[in-house]
């Protein structure tokens, strides 16, 4: 279940650039606004993911992260 919730957040970030921007800038607000209710362990994992998204190719990094959680990008 934990991977599914984190995967859902990653998928949303892949599919919605505005959510992705808000997730990077203010993760608590972004998650709450989009109806994600995560536990502390999940929030800590989202924080680790968030710190990985500061590079040049955020979309490719999200694809790599998504694959780790078994999320297939929608075409």
CSV table of N, CA and C in Angstrom, one decimal:
chain,number,residue,atom,x,y,z
A,1,UNK,N,0.8,-1.2,0.0
A,1,UNK,CA,0.0,0.0,0.0
A,1,UNK,C,0.9,1.3,0.0
A,2,UNK,N,2.0,1.2,0.7
A,2,UNK,CA,2.8,2.4,0.8
A,2,UNK,C,3.4,2.8,-0.6
A,3,UNK,N,3.9,1.8,-1.3
A,3,UNK,CA,4.4,2.0,-2.6
A,3,UNK,C,3.3,2.6,-3.6
A,4,UNK,N,2.1,2.1,-3.4
A,4,UNK,CA,1.0,2.5,-4.2
A,4,UNK,C,0.7,4.0,-4.0
A,5,UNK,N,0.7,4.4,-2.7
A,5,UNK,CA,0.5,5.8,-2.4
A,5,UNK,C,1.6,6.7,-2.9
A,6,UNK,N,2.8,6.3,-2.7
A,6,UNK,CA,4.0,7.1,-3.2
A,6,UNK,C,3.9,7.1,-4.8
A,7,UNK,N,3.6,6.0,-5.3
A,7,UNK,CA,3.5,5.9,-6.8
A,7,UNK,C,2.5,6.8,-7.3
A,8,UNK,N,1.3,7.0,-6.6
A,8,UNK,CA,0.3,7.9,-7.0
A,8,UNK,C,0.7,9.3,-7.0
A,9,UNK,N,1.5,9.7,-6.0
A,9,UNK,CA,2.1,11.0,-5.9
A,9,UNK,C,3.0,11.3,-7.1
A,10,UNK,N,3.9,10.3,-7.4
A,10,UNK,CA,4.9,10.4,-8.4
A,10,UNK,C,4.1,10.5,-9.8
A,11,UNK,N,3.1,9.7,-10.0
A,11,UNK,CA,2.3,9.8,-11.2
A,11,UNK,C,1.7,11.1,-11.4
A,12,UNK,N,1.1,11.7,-10.3
A,12,UNK,CA,0.5,13.0,-10.4
A,12,UNK,C,1.5,14.0,-10.8
A,13,UNK,N,2.7,13.9,-10.2
A,13,UNK,CA,3.8,14.9,-10.5
A,13,UNK,C,4.2,14.8,-12.0
A,14,UNK,N,4.2,13.6,-12.5
A,14,UNK,CA,4.6,13.3,-13.9
A,14,UNK,C,3.5,14.0,-14.8
A,15,UNK,N,2.3,13.8,-14.5
A,15,UNK,CA,1.2,14.2,-15.4
A,15,UNK,C,0.7,15.6,-15.2
A,16,UNK,N,1.1,16.3,-14.1
A,16,UNK,CA,0.6,17.6,-13.9
A,16,UNK,C,1.7,18.5,-13.4
A,17,UNK,N,2.3,19.3,-14.4
A,17,UNK,CA,3.4,20.2,-14.0
A,17,UNK,C,3.2,21.1,-12.9
A,18,UNK,N,1.9,21.6,-12.7
A,18,UNK,CA,1.6,22.5,-11.6
A,18,UNK,C,1.8,21.8,-10.3
A,19,UNK,N,1.3,20.6,-10.2
A,19,UNK,CA,1.4,19.8,-9.0
A,19,UNK,C,2.9,19.6,-8.7
A,20,UNK,N,3.6,19.2,-9.7
A,20,UNK,CA,5.1,19.0,-9.6
A,20,UNK,C,5.8,20.2,-9.0
A,21,UNK,N,5.5,21.4,-9.6
A,21,UNK,CA,6.1,22.6,-9.1
A,21,UNK,C,5.7,22.9,-7.6
A,22,UNK,N,4.5,22.7,-7.3
A,22,UNK,CA,4.0,22.9,-5.9
A,22,UNK,C,4.6,21.8,-5.0
A,23,UNK,N,4.8,20.6,-5.4
A,23,UNK,CA,5.4,19.5,-4.6
A,23,UNK,C,6.8,19.9,-4.3
A,24,UNK,N,7.5,20.5,-5.2
A,24,UNK,CA,8.9,20.9,-5.0
A,24,UNK,C,9.0,22.1,-4.0
A,25,UNK,N,8.1,23.1,-4.2
A,25,UNK,CA,8.1,24.3,-3.4
A,25,UNK,C,7.5,24.1,-2.0
A,26,UNK,N,6.4,23.4,-1.9
A,26,UNK,CA,5.7,23.3,-0.7
A,26,UNK,C,5.0,21.9,-0.6
A,27,UNK,N,5.7,20.9,-0.3
A,27,UNK,CA,5.1,19.5,-0.4
A,27,UNK,C,3.9,19.3,0.4
A,28,UNK,N,3.8,19.9,1.6
A,28,UNK,CA,2.7,19.6,2.5
A,28,UNK,C,1.4,20.2,1.9
A,29,UNK,N,1.5,21.5,1.4
A,29,UNK,CA,0.4,22.1,0.8
A,29,UNK,C,0.0,21.4,-0.5
A,30,UNK,N,0.9,21.0,-1.3
A,30,UNK,CA,0.6,20.3,-2.6
A,30,UNK,C,-0.1,19.0,-2.3
A,31,UNK,N,0.4,18.2,-1.3
A,31,UNK,CA,-0.3,16.9,-1.0
A,31,UNK,C,-1.6,17.1,-0.4
A,32,UNK,N,-1.8,18.1,0.5
A,32,UNK,CA,-3.1,18.3,1.1
A,32,UNK,C,-4.1,18.8,0.1
A,33,UNK,N,-3.7,19.7,-0.8
A,33,UNK,CA,-4.6,20.3,-1.8
A,33,UNK,C,-5.1,19.2,-2.7
A,34,UNK,N,-4.3,18.3,-3.0
A,34,UNK,CA,-4.7,17.2,-4.0
A,34,UNK,C,-5.2,16.0,-3.3
A,35,UNK,N,-5.5,16.1,-2.0
A,35,UNK,CA,-6.2,15.0,-1.3
A,35,UNK,C,-5.3,13.8,-0.9
A,36,UNK,N,-4.0,14.0,-0.8
A,36,UNK,CA,-3.2,12.9,-0.4
A,36,UNK,C,-3.0,13.0,1.1
A,37,UNK,N,-3.3,11.9,1.8
A,37,UNK,CA,-3.2,11.8,3.3
A,37,UNK,C,-2.1,10.7,3.5
A,38,UNK,N,-0.9,11.2,3.7
A,38,UNK,CA,0.2,10.2,3.9
A,38,UNK,C,0.7,10.2,5.3
A,39,UNK,N,1.2,9.0,5.7
A,39,UNK,CA,1.8,8.8,7.0
A,39,UNK,C,3.2,9.4,7.0
A,40,UNK,N,3.8,9.4,8.2
A,40,UNK,CA,5.1,10.0,8.4
A,40,UNK,C,6.2,9.3,7.5
A,41,UNK,N,6.2,8.0,7.4
A,41,UNK,CA,7.2,7.3,6.6
A,41,UNK,C,7.0,7.6,5.2
A,42,UNK,N,5.8,7.8,4.7
A,42,UNK,CA,5.5,8.1,3.3
A,42,UNK,C,6.0,9.6,3.0
A,43,UNK,N,5.7,10.4,4.0
A,43,UNK,CA,6.1,11.8,3.8
A,43,UNK,C,7.6,12.0,3.8
A,44,UNK,N,8.3,11.2,4.6
A,44,UNK,CA,9.8,11.2,4.6
A,44,UNK,C,10.3,10.7,3.2
A,45,UNK,N,9.6,9.7,2.7
A,45,UNK,CA,10.1,9.2,1.3
A,45,UNK,C,9.8,10.2,0.2
A,46,UNK,N,8.6,10.9,0.3
A,46,UNK,CA,8.3,12.0,-0.6
A,46,UNK,C,9.4,13.1,-0.5
A,47,UNK,N,9.8,13.4,0.7
A,47,UNK,CA,10.8,14.4,0.9
A,47,UNK,C,12.1,14.0,0.2
A,48,UNK,N,12.5,12.7,0.3
A,48,UNK,CA,13.7,12.3,-0.4
A,48,UNK,C,13.5,12.4,-1.9
A,49,UNK,N,12.4,12.0,-2.4
A,49,UNK,CA,12.1,12.2,-3.9
A,49,UNK,C,12.1,13.6,-4.3
A,50,UNK,N,11.5,14.5,-3.5
A,50,UNK,CA,11.5,15.9,-3.8
A,50,UNK,C,12.9,16.5,-3.9
A,51,UNK,N,13.8,16.1,-3.1
A,51,UNK,CA,15.2,16.6,-3.2
A,51,UNK,C,15.9,16.1,-4.4
A,52,UNK,N,15.5,15.0,-5.0
A,52,UNK,CA,16.1,14.5,-6.3
A,52,UNK,C,15.6,15.3,-7.5
A,53,UNK,N,14.6,16.1,-7.4
A,53,UNK,CA,14.0,16.7,-8.5
A,53,UNK,C,14.5,18.1,-8.8
A,54,UNK,N,15.7,18.4,-8.3
A,54,UNK,CA,16.3,19.7,-8.6
A,54,UNK,C,17.2,19.8,-9.8
A,55,UNK,N,17.4,18.7,-10.5
A,55,UNK,CA,18.3,18.7,-11.6
A,55,UNK,C,17.7,19.3,-12.9
A,56,UNK,N,18.5,19.1,-14.0
A,56,UNK,CA,18.1,19.7,-15.3
A,56,UNK,C,16.9,19.0,-15.9
A,57,UNK,N,16.8,17.6,-15.8
A,57,UNK,CA,15.8,16.9,-16.4
A,57,UNK,C,14.8,16.3,-15.4
A,58,UNK,N,13.9,17.1,-14.9
A,58,UNK,CA,13.0,16.6,-13.8
A,58,UNK,C,12.1,15.5,-14.4
A,59,UNK,N,11.6,15.7,-15.6
A,59,UNK,CA,10.7,14.7,-16.1
A,59,UNK,C,11.4,13.3,-16.2
A,60,UNK,N,12.6,13.3,-16.7
A,60,UNK,CA,13.3,12.0,-16.8
A,60,UNK,C,13.6,11.4,-15.4
A,61,UNK,N,13.9,12.2,-14.4
A,61,UNK,CA,14.1,11.8,-13.0
A,61,UNK,C,12.8,11.2,-12.5
A,62,UNK,N,11.6,11.8,-12.8
A,62,UNK,CA,10.4,11.3,-12.4
A,62,UNK,C,10.1,9.9,-13.0
A,63,UNK,N,10.4,9.7,-14.2
A,63,UNK,CA,10.2,8.4,-14.9
A,63,UNK,C,11.1,7.4,-14.2
A,64,UNK,N,12.3,7.7,-13.9
A,64,UNK,CA,13.2,6.8,-13.1
A,64,UNK,C,12.6,6.4,-11.8
A,65,UNK,N,12.2,7.4,-11.1
A,65,UNK,CA,11.6,7.2,-9.7
A,65,UNK,C,10.3,6.4,-9.9
A,66,UNK,N,9.5,6.7,-10.9
A,66,UNK,CA,8.2,6.0,-11.1
A,66,UNK,C,8.5,4.5,-11.3
A,67,UNK,N,9.5,4.2,-12.1
A,67,UNK,CA,9.9,2.8,-12.4
A,67,UNK,C,10.2,2.0,-11.1
A,68,UNK,N,10.9,2.7,-10.1
A,68,UNK,CA,11.2,2.1,-8.9
A,68,UNK,C,10.0,1.8,-8.1
A,69,UNK,N,8.9,2.5,-8.3
A,69,UNK,CA,7.7,2.2,-7.5
A,69,UNK,C,6.7,1.4,-8.4
A,70,UNK,N,7.1,0.9,-9.5
A,70,UNK,CA,6.2,0.1,-10.4
A,70,UNK,C,5.1,0.9,-11.1
A,71,UNK,N,5.4,2.2,-11.2
A,71,UNK,CA,4.4,3.1,-11.9
A,71,UNK,C,4.8,3.2,-13.4
A,72,UNK,N,3.9,2.9,-14.3
A,72,UNK,CA,4.1,3.0,-15.7
A,72,UNK,C,3.6,4.4,-16.2
A,73,UNK,N,4.4,5.2,-16.8
A,73,UNK,CA,4.0,6.5,-17.3
A,73,UNK,C,2.9,6.3,-18.3
A,74,UNK,N,1.8,7.1,-18.2
A,74,UNK,CA,0.7,7.0,-19.2
A,74,UNK,C,1.2,7.8,-20.5
A,75,UNK,N,0.9,7.2,-21.6
A,75,UNK,CA,1.3,7.9,-22.9
A,75,UNK,C,0.3,8.9,-23.3
